[in-house]
Coordinates of C-alpha atoms and ligand atoms in Angstrom, one line a residue:
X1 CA -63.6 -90.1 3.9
X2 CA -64.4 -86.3 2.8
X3 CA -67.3 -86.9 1.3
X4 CA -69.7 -89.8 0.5
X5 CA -69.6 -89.6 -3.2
X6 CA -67.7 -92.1 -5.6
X7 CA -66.1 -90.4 -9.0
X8 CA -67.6 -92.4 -11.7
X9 CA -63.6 -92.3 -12.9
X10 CA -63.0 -94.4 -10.2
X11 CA -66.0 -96.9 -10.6
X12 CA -65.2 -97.4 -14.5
X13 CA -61.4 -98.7 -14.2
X14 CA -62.0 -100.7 -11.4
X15 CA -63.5 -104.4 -12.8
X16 CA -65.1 -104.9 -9.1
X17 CA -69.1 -105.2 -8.7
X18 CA -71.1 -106.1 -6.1
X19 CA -70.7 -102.7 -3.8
X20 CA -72.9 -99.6 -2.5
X21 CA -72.1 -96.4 -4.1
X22 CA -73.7 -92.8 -4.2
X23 CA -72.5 -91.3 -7.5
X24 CA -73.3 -86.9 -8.1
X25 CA -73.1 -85.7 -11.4
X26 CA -75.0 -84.3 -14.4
X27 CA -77.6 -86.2 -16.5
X28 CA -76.0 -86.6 -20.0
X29 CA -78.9 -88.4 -21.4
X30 CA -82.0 -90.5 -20.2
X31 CA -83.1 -92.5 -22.3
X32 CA -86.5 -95.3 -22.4
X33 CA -87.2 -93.8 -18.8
X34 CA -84.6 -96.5 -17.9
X35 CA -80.8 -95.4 -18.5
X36 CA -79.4 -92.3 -17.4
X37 CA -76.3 -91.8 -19.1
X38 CA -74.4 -89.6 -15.7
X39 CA -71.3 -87.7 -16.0
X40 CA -69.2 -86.0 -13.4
X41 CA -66.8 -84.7 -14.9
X42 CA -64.3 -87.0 -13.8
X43 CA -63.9 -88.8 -17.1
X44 CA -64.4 -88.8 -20.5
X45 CA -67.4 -92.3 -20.0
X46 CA -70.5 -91.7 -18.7
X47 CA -71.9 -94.0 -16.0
X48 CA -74.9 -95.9 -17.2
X49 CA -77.5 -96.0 -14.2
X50 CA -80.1 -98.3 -14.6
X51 CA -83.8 -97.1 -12.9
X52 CA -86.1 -99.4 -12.7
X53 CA -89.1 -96.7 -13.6
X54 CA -91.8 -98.9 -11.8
X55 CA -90.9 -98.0 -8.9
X56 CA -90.4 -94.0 -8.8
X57 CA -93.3 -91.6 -9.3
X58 CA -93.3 -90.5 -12.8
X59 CA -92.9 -86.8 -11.5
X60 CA -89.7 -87.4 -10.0
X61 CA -89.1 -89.2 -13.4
X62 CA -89.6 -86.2 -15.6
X63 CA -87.0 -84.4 -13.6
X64 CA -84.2 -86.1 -15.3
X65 CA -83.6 -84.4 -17.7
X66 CA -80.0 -83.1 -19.8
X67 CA -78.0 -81.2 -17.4
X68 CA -80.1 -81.8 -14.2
X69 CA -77.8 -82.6 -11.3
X70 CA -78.9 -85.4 -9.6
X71 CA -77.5 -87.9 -6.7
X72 CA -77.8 -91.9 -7.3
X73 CA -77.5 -94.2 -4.9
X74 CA -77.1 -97.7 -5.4
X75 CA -75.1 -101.2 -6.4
X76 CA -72.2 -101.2 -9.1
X77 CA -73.1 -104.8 -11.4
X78 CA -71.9 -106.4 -14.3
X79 CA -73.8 -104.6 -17.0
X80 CA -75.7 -106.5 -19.1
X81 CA -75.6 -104.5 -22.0
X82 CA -72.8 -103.3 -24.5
X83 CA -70.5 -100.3 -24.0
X84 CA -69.8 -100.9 -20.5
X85 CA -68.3 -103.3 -18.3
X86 CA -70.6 -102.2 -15.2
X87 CA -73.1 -100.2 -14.7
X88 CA -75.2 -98.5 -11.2
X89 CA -78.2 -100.3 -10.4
X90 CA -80.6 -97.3 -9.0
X91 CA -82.2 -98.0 -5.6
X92 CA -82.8 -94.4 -4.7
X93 CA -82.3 -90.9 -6.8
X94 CA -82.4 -87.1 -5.6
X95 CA -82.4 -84.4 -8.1
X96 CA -80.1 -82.0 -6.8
X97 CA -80.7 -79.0 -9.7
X98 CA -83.3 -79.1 -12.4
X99 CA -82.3 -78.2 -15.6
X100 CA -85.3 -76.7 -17.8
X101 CA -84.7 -78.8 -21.3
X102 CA -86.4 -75.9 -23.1
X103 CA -83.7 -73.0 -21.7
X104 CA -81.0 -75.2 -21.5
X105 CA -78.3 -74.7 -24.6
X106 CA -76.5 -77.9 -24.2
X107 CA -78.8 -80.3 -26.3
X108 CA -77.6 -83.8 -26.7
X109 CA -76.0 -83.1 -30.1
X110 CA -73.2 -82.0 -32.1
X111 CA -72.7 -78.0 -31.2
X112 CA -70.1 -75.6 -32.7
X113 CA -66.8 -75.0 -31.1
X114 CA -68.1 -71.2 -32.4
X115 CA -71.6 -71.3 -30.9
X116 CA -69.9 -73.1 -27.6
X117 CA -67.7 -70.3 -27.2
X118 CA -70.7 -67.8 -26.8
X119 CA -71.6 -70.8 -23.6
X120 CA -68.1 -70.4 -22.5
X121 CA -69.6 -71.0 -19.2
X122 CA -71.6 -73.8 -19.8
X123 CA -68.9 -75.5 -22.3
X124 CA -67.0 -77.9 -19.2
X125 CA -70.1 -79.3 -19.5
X126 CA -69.4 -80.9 -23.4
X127 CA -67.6 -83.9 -24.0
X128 CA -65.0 -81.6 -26.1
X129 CA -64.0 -79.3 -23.3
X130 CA -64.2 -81.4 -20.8
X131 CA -61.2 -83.5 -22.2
X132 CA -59.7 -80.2 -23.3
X133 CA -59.6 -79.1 -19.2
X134 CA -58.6 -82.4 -18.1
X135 CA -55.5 -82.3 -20.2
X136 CA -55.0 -78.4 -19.4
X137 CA -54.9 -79.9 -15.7
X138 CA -52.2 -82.5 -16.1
X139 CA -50.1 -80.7 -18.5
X140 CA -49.4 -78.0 -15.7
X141 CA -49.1 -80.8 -13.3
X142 CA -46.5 -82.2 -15.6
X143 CA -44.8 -79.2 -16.0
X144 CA -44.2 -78.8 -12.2
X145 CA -43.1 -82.3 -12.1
X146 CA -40.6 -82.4 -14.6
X147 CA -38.9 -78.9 -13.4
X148 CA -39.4 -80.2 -9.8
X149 CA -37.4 -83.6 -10.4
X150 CA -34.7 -81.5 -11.5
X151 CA -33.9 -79.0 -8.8
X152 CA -35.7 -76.4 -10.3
X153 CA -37.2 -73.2 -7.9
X154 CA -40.7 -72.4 -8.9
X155 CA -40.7 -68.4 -8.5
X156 CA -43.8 -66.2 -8.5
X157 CA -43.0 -63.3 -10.6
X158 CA -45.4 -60.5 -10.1
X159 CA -48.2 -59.8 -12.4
X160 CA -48.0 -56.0 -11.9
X161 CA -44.8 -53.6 -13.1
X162 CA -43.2 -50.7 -13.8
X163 CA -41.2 -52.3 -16.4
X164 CA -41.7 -53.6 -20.1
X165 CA -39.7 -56.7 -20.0
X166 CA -39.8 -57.5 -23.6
X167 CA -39.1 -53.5 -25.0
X168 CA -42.1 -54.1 -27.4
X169 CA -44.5 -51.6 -25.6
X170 CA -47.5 -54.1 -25.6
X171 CA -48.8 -53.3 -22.5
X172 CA -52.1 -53.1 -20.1
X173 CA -52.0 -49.7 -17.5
X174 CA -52.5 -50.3 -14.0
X175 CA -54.2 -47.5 -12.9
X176 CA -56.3 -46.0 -10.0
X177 CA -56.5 -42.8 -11.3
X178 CA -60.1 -41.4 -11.7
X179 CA -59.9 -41.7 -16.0
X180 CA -62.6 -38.8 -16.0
X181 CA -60.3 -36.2 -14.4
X182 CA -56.9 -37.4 -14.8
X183 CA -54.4 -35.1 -12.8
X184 CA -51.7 -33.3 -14.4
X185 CA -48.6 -31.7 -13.7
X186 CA -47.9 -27.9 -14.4
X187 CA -46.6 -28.8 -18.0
X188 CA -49.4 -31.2 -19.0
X189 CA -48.1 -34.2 -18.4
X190 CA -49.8 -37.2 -16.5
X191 CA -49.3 -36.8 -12.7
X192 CA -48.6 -40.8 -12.2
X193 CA -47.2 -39.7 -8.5
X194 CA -50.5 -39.3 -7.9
X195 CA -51.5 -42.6 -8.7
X196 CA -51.3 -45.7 -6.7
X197 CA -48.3 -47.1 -7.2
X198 CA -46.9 -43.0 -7.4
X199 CA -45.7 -44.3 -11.0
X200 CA -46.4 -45.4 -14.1
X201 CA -47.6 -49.3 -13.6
X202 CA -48.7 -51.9 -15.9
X203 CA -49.7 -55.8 -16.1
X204 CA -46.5 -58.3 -16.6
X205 CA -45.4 -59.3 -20.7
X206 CA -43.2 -61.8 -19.1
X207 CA -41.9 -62.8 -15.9
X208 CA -38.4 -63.5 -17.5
X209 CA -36.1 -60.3 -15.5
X210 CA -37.5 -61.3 -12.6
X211 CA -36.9 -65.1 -13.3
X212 CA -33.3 -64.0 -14.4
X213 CA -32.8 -62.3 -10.6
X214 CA -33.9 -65.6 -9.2
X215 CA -31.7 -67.5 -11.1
X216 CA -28.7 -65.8 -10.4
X217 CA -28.6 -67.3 -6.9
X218 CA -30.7 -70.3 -6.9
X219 CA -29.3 -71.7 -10.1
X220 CA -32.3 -73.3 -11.8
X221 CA -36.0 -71.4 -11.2
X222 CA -38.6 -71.1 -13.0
X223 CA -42.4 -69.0 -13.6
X224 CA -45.5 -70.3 -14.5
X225 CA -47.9 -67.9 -14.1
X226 CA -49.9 -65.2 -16.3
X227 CA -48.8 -62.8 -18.9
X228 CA -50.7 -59.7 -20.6
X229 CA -50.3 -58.3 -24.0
X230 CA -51.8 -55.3 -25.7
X231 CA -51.1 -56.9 -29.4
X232 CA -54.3 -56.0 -31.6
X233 CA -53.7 -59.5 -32.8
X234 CA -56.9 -61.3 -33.4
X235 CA -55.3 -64.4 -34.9
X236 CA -56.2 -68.0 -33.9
X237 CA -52.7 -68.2 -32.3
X238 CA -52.6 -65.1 -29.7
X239 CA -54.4 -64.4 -26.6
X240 CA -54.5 -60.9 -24.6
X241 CA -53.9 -62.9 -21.8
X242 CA -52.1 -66.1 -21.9
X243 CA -50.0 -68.5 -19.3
X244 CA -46.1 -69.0 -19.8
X245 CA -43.4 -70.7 -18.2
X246 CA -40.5 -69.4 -18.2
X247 CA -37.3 -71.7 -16.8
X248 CA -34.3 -69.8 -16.3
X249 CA -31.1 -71.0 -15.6
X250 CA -27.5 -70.0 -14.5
X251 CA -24.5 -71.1 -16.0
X252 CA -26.8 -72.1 -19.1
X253 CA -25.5 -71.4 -22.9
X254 CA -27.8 -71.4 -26.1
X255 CA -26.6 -75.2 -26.3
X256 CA -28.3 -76.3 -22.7
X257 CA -31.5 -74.1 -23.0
X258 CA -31.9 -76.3 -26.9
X259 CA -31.5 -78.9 -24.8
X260 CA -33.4 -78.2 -21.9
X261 CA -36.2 -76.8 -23.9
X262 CA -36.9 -80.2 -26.3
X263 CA -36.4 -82.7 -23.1
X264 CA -39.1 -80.6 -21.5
X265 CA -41.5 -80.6 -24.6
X266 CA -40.9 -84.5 -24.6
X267 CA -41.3 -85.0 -21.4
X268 CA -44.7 -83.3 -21.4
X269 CA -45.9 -84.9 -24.6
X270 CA -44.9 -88.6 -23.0
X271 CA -46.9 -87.3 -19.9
X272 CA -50.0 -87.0 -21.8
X273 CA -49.4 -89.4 -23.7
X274 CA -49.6 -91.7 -20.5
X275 CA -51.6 -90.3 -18.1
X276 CA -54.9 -89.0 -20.8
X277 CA -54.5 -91.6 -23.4
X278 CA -59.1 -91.6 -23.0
X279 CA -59.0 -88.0 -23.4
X280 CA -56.7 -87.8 -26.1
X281 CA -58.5 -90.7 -27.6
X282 CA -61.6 -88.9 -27.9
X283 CA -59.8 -85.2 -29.2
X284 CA -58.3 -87.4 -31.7
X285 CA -61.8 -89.1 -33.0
X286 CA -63.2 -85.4 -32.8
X287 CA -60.8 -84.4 -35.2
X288 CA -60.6 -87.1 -37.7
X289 CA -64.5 -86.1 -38.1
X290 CA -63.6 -83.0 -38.2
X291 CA -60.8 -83.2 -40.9
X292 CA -63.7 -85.5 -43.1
X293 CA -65.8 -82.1 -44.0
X294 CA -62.3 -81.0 -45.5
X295 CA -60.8 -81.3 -49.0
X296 CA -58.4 -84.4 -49.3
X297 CA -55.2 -82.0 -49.4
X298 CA -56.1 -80.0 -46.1
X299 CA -56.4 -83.2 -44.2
X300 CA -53.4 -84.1 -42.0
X301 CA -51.2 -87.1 -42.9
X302 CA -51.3 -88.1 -39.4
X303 CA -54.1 -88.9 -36.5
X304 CA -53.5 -86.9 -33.2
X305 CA -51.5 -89.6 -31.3
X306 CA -49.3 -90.5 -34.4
X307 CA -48.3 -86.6 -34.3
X308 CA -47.6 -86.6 -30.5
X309 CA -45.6 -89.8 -30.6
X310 CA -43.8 -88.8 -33.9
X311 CA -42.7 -85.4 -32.2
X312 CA -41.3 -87.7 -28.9
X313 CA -39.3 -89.9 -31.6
X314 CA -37.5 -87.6 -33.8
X315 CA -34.7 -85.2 -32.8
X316 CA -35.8 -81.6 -33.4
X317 CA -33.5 -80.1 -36.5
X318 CA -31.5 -77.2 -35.5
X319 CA -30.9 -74.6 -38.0
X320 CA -29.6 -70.8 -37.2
X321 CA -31.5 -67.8 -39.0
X322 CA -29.7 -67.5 -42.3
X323 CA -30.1 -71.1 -43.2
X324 CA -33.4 -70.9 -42.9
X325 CA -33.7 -67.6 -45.0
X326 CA -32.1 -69.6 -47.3
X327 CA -34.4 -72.7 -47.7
X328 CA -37.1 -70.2 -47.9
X329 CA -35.6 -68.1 -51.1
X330 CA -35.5 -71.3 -52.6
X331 CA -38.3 -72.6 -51.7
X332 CA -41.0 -73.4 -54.9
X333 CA -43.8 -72.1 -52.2
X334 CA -41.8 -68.9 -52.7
X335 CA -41.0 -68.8 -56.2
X336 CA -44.9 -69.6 -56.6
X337 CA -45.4 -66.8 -54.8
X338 CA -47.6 -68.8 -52.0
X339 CA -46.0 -66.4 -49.3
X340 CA -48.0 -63.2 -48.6
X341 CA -44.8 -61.3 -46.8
X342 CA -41.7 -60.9 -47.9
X343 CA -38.3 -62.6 -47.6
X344 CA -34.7 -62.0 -47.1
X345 CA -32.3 -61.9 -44.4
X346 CA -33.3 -59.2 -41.8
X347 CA -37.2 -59.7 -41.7
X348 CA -39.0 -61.5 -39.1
X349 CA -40.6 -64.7 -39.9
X350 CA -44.2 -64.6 -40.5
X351 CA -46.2 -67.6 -39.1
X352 CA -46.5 -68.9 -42.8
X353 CA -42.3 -68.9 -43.6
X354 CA -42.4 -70.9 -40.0
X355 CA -45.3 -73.2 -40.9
X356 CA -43.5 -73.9 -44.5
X357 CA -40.3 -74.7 -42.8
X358 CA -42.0 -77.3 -39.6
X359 CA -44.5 -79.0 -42.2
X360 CA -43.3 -78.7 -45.3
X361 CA -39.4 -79.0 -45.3
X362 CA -38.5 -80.3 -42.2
X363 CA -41.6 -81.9 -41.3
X364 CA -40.9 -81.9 -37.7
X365 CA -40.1 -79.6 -35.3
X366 CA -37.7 -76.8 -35.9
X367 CA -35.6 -75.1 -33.3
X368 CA -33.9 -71.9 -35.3
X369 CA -30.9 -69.8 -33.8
X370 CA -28.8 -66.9 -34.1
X371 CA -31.5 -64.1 -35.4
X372 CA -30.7 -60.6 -36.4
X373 CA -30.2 -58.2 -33.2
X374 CA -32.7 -56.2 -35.0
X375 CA -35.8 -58.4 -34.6
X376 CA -35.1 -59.5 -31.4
X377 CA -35.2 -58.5 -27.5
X378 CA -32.6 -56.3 -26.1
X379 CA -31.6 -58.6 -23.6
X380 CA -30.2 -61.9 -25.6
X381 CA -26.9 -62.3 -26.1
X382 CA -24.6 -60.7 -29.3
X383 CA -23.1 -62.8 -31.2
X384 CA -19.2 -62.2 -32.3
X385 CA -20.5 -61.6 -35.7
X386 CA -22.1 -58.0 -34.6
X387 CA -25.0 -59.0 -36.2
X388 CA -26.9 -61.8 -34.6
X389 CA -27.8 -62.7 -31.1
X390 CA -28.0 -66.2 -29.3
X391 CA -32.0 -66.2 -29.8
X392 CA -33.9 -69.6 -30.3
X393 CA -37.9 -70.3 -31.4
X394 CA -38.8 -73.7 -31.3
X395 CA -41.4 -74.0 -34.1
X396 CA -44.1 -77.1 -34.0
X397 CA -46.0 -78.4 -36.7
X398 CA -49.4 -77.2 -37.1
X399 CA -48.4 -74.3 -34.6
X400 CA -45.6 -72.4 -35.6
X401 CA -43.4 -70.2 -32.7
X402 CA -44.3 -72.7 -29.4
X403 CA -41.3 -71.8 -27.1
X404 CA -39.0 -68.3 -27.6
X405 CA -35.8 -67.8 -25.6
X406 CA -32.2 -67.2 -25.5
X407 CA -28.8 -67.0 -23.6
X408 CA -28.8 -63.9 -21.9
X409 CA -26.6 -60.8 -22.4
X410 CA -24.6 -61.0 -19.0
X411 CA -21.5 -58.5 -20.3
X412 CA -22.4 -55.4 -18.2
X413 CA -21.1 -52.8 -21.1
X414 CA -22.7 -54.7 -24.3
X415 CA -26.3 -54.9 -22.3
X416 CA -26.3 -51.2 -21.6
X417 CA -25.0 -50.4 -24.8
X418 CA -27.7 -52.3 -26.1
X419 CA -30.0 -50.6 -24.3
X420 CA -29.3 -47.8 -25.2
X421 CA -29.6 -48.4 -28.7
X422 CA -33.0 -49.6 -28.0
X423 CA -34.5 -46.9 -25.9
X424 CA -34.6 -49.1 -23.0
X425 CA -34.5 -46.8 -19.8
X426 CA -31.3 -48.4 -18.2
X427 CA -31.8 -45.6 -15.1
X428 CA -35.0 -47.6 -14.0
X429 CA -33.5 -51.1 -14.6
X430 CA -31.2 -50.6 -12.0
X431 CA -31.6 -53.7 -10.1
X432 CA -31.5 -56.1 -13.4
X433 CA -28.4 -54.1 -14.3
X434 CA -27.1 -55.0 -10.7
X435 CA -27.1 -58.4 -11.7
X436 CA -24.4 -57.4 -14.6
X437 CA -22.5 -56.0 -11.7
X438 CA -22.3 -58.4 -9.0
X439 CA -21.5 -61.4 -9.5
X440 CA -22.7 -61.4 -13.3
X441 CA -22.3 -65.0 -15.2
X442 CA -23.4 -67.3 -18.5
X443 CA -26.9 -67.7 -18.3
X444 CA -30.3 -68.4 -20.6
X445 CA -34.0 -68.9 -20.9
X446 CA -36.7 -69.7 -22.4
X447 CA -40.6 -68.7 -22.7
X448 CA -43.2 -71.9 -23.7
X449 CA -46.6 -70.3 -24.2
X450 CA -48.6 -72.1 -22.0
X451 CA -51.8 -72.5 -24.5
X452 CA -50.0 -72.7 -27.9
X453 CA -48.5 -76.2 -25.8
X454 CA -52.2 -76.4 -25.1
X455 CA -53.3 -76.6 -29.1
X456 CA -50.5 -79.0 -30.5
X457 CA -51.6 -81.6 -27.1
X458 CA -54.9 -81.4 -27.9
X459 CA -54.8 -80.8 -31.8
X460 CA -57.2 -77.6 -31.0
X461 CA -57.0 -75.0 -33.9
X462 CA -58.4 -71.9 -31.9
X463 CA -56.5 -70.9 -29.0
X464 CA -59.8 -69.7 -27.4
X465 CA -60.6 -73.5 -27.2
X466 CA -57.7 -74.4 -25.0
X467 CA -58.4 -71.7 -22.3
X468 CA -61.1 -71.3 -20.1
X469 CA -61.7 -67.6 -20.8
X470 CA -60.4 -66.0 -22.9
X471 CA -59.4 -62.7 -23.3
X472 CA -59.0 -61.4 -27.1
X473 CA -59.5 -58.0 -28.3
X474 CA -62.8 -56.6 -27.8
X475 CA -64.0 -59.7 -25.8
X476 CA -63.6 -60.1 -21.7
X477 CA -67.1 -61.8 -21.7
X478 CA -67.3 -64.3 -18.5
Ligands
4AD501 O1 -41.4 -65.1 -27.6 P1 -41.9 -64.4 -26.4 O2 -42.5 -63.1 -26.5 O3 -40.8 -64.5 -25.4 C1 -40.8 -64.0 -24.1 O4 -41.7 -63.4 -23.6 C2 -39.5 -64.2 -23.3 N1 -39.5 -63.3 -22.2 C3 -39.5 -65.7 -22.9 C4 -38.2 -66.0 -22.2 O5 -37.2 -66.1 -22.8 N2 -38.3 -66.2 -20.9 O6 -43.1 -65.4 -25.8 C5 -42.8 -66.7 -25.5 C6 -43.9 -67.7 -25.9 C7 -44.1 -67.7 -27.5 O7 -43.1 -68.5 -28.1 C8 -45.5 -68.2 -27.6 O8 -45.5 -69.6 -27.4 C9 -46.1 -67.5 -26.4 O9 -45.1 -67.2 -25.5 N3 -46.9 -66.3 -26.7 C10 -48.2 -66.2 -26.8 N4 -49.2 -67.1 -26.6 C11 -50.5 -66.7 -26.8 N5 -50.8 -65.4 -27.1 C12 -49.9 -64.5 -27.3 N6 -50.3 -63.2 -27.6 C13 -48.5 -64.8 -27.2 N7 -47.3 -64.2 -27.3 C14 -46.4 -65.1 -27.0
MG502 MG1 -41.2 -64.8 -29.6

């Protein structure tokens, strides 16, 4: 043994009584000086220790309080009251941390996700976030298993570069220069060769060029690890600093990453669905009172575990681009003019044209192909038509864009031409060019944003809920 303590996880799914225990853990509630509702974070169920207050000085007594840590030891018994099978029947206590019930901001009650935010610290601590970090845990864990059982090469990509992997310039500088006197050269310029790295660095948008490296001579790899954007985007949907995985695979066209892409978002799901049903059970209670306070129409038609189980059942429609520019013109959301940007073939969809076409028309996810080169990355493959490329965005309900990704271009001429069109400097993407020209073949990809994953699972509607802290613009608090 490790350590002497018992997770109260472990006591509450066995039905055996009759042994010696020490449980650690924080005091929930104590209630009638007699039952202290303990939680260690191991589950979503308290413990219920009994005390039998007789016998324990009435100082020592006071110190239980919400959020003290304390140490219980004693004998697991049938419980004789409802709401538990067994229960720890105290035969000595240590309080381990007192918690001052006048400071402490966790009262036994119903708190905001808002006002728990401002506690991000103190929010493992709720009943909500606990579940939420439980499920975080095994959906990574899930995610390493299901690219592990097939072959897959988890590769660390690095979280500093010199490169802008996605050409959208949204990027953090890494810097060591002294920002108060920055040097400069003779003609004004930033002197970056004075600077750590002697260039120009900044923190990773995606690990997918590396990943695409890797791939070309392991076959199947795949990154899992964090990504930095610079988007002024304070929506409920983007993060500053969020986690992706990013499977990348040789020999893979659009076809196989579709596929790939929707066995992995099952998988996962089933996971869950499996391994965190309590969890889950409780997020989806929290929501249906939280969907109560809302008008009859807003309310989902289904709980949280219908949603999950529906998404496992039904094949994901495929559509490319154009088609679905074209359910959107005729769309009566359009025609009552209900969207706020505009349509036609060319733009970028807006969260709201993808939430129309996952709840409203299809009404289950939506994988959508062949966008216009315009919108898209300058590595994805071109299409024969000269117009499109071999892009996919799996759209979920309630979500919109979960996974982006692509085949690759792996023509040596058609990627520098395209990046050329694209200002992309070609000169310093040497060694992804060398790919091109050794030993270049079919291959593709795909991003799943880590958290938005993290939302549909738990049915979270800020993504700052489904992180521990998280970074949005003009808040690194924590
Ligand atoms: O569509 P994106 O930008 O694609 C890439 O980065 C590719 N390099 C992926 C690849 O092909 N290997 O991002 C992929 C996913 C999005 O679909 C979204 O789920 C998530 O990453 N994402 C964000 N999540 C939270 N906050 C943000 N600011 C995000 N930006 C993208
Ligand atoms: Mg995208």
């Amino acid at each position: 043994m490790i350590n002497d303590r018992t997770k109260v996880k472990d006591i509450l799914e066995s039905d055996k009584t009759g042994y010696s225990v020490t449980v650690k853990g924080w005091v929930r509630t104590f209630r009638s000086n007699r039952f202290i509702a303990l939680n260690d974070g191991s589950s979503q169920y308290n413990l219920q220790a009994v005390v039998d207050f007789e016998k324990y000085d009435p100082a020592l007594l006071r110190r239980i309080t919400t959020g003290a840590a304390i140490s219980i030891h004693g004998e697991i018994v049938a419980s004789r009251g409802a709401g538990q099978r067994v229960e720890l029947q105290v035969q000595s206590l240590e309080v381990l941390g007192d918690c001052d019930p006048e400071k402490y901001p966790l009262q036994p009650k119903k708190h905001s996700l808002e006002f728990l935010r401002e506690i991000a610290h103190l929010r493992f601590r709720t009943n909500t976030f606990g579940a939420v970090f439980r499920i975080r845990h095994a959906l990574a864990f899930a995610i390493h298993q299901f690219f592990n059982k097939r072959g897959f090469v988890y590769l660390h990509s690095p979280v500093i570069t010199a490169s802008d992997a996605e050409g959208a310039g949204e990027m953090f500088r890494v810097t060591t220069l002294d920002l108060n006197d920055v040097p400069k050269t003779t003609d004004g310029q930033i002197d970056y060769k004075l600077d750590f790295f002697g260039r120009p660095t900044n923190l990773t948008v995606s690990g997918q060029l590396e990943a695409e490296l890797g791939a070309l001579a392991l076959g199947d790899v795949y990154t899992f690890g964090p990504t930095f954007r610079a988007e002024n985007s304070n929506t409920p949907r983007h993060l500053a600093e969020f986690w992706m995985i990013e499977p990348e695979m040789a020999f893979y066209d659009l076809e196989d990453n579709m596929n790939l892409a929707e066995q992995m978002l099952k998988y996962l799901i089933t996971y869950l669905l499996k391994h965190n049903a309590d969890d889950l059970d409780f997020l989806e209670k929290r929501l249906l009172d939280e969907e109560k306070q809302k008008p009859q129409q807003e309310r989902s038609d289904m709980s949280l575990m219908e949603k999950l189980t529906f998404c496992c059942e039904q094949p994901f429609e495929r559509i490319t681009y154009t088609e679905a520019i074209d359910i959107l013109l005729q769309s009566s959301a359009l025609k009552k003019k209900k969207f706020q940007y505009p349509v036609a073939w060319g733009v970028d969809l807006q969260s709201e044209h993808e939430r129309y076409l996952v709840e409203k028309h299809f009404k289950k996810p939506v994988i959508i192909t062949g966008y216009p080169k315009e919108i898209k990355a300058f590595y994805m493959r071109q299409n024969t038509d000269d117009k499109t490329v071999a892009a996919m965005d799996i759209l979920f309900p309630g979500i919109g864009e979960i996974i982006g990704g692509s085949q690759r271009e792996e023509r040596y001429e058609k990627l520098v031409q395209r990046m050329e069109e694209m200002h992309i400097p070609a000169k310093e993407m040497f060694w992804y060019l060398d790919t091109r020209r050794f030993g270049s073949c079919p291959h593709a990809g795909y991003g799943l944003g880590f958290e938005r994953m993290m939302m549909f699972v738990t049915g979270m509607s800020n993504i700052r809920d489904v992180i521990p802290f998280p970074r949005t613009p003009k808040n690194a608090e924590f």
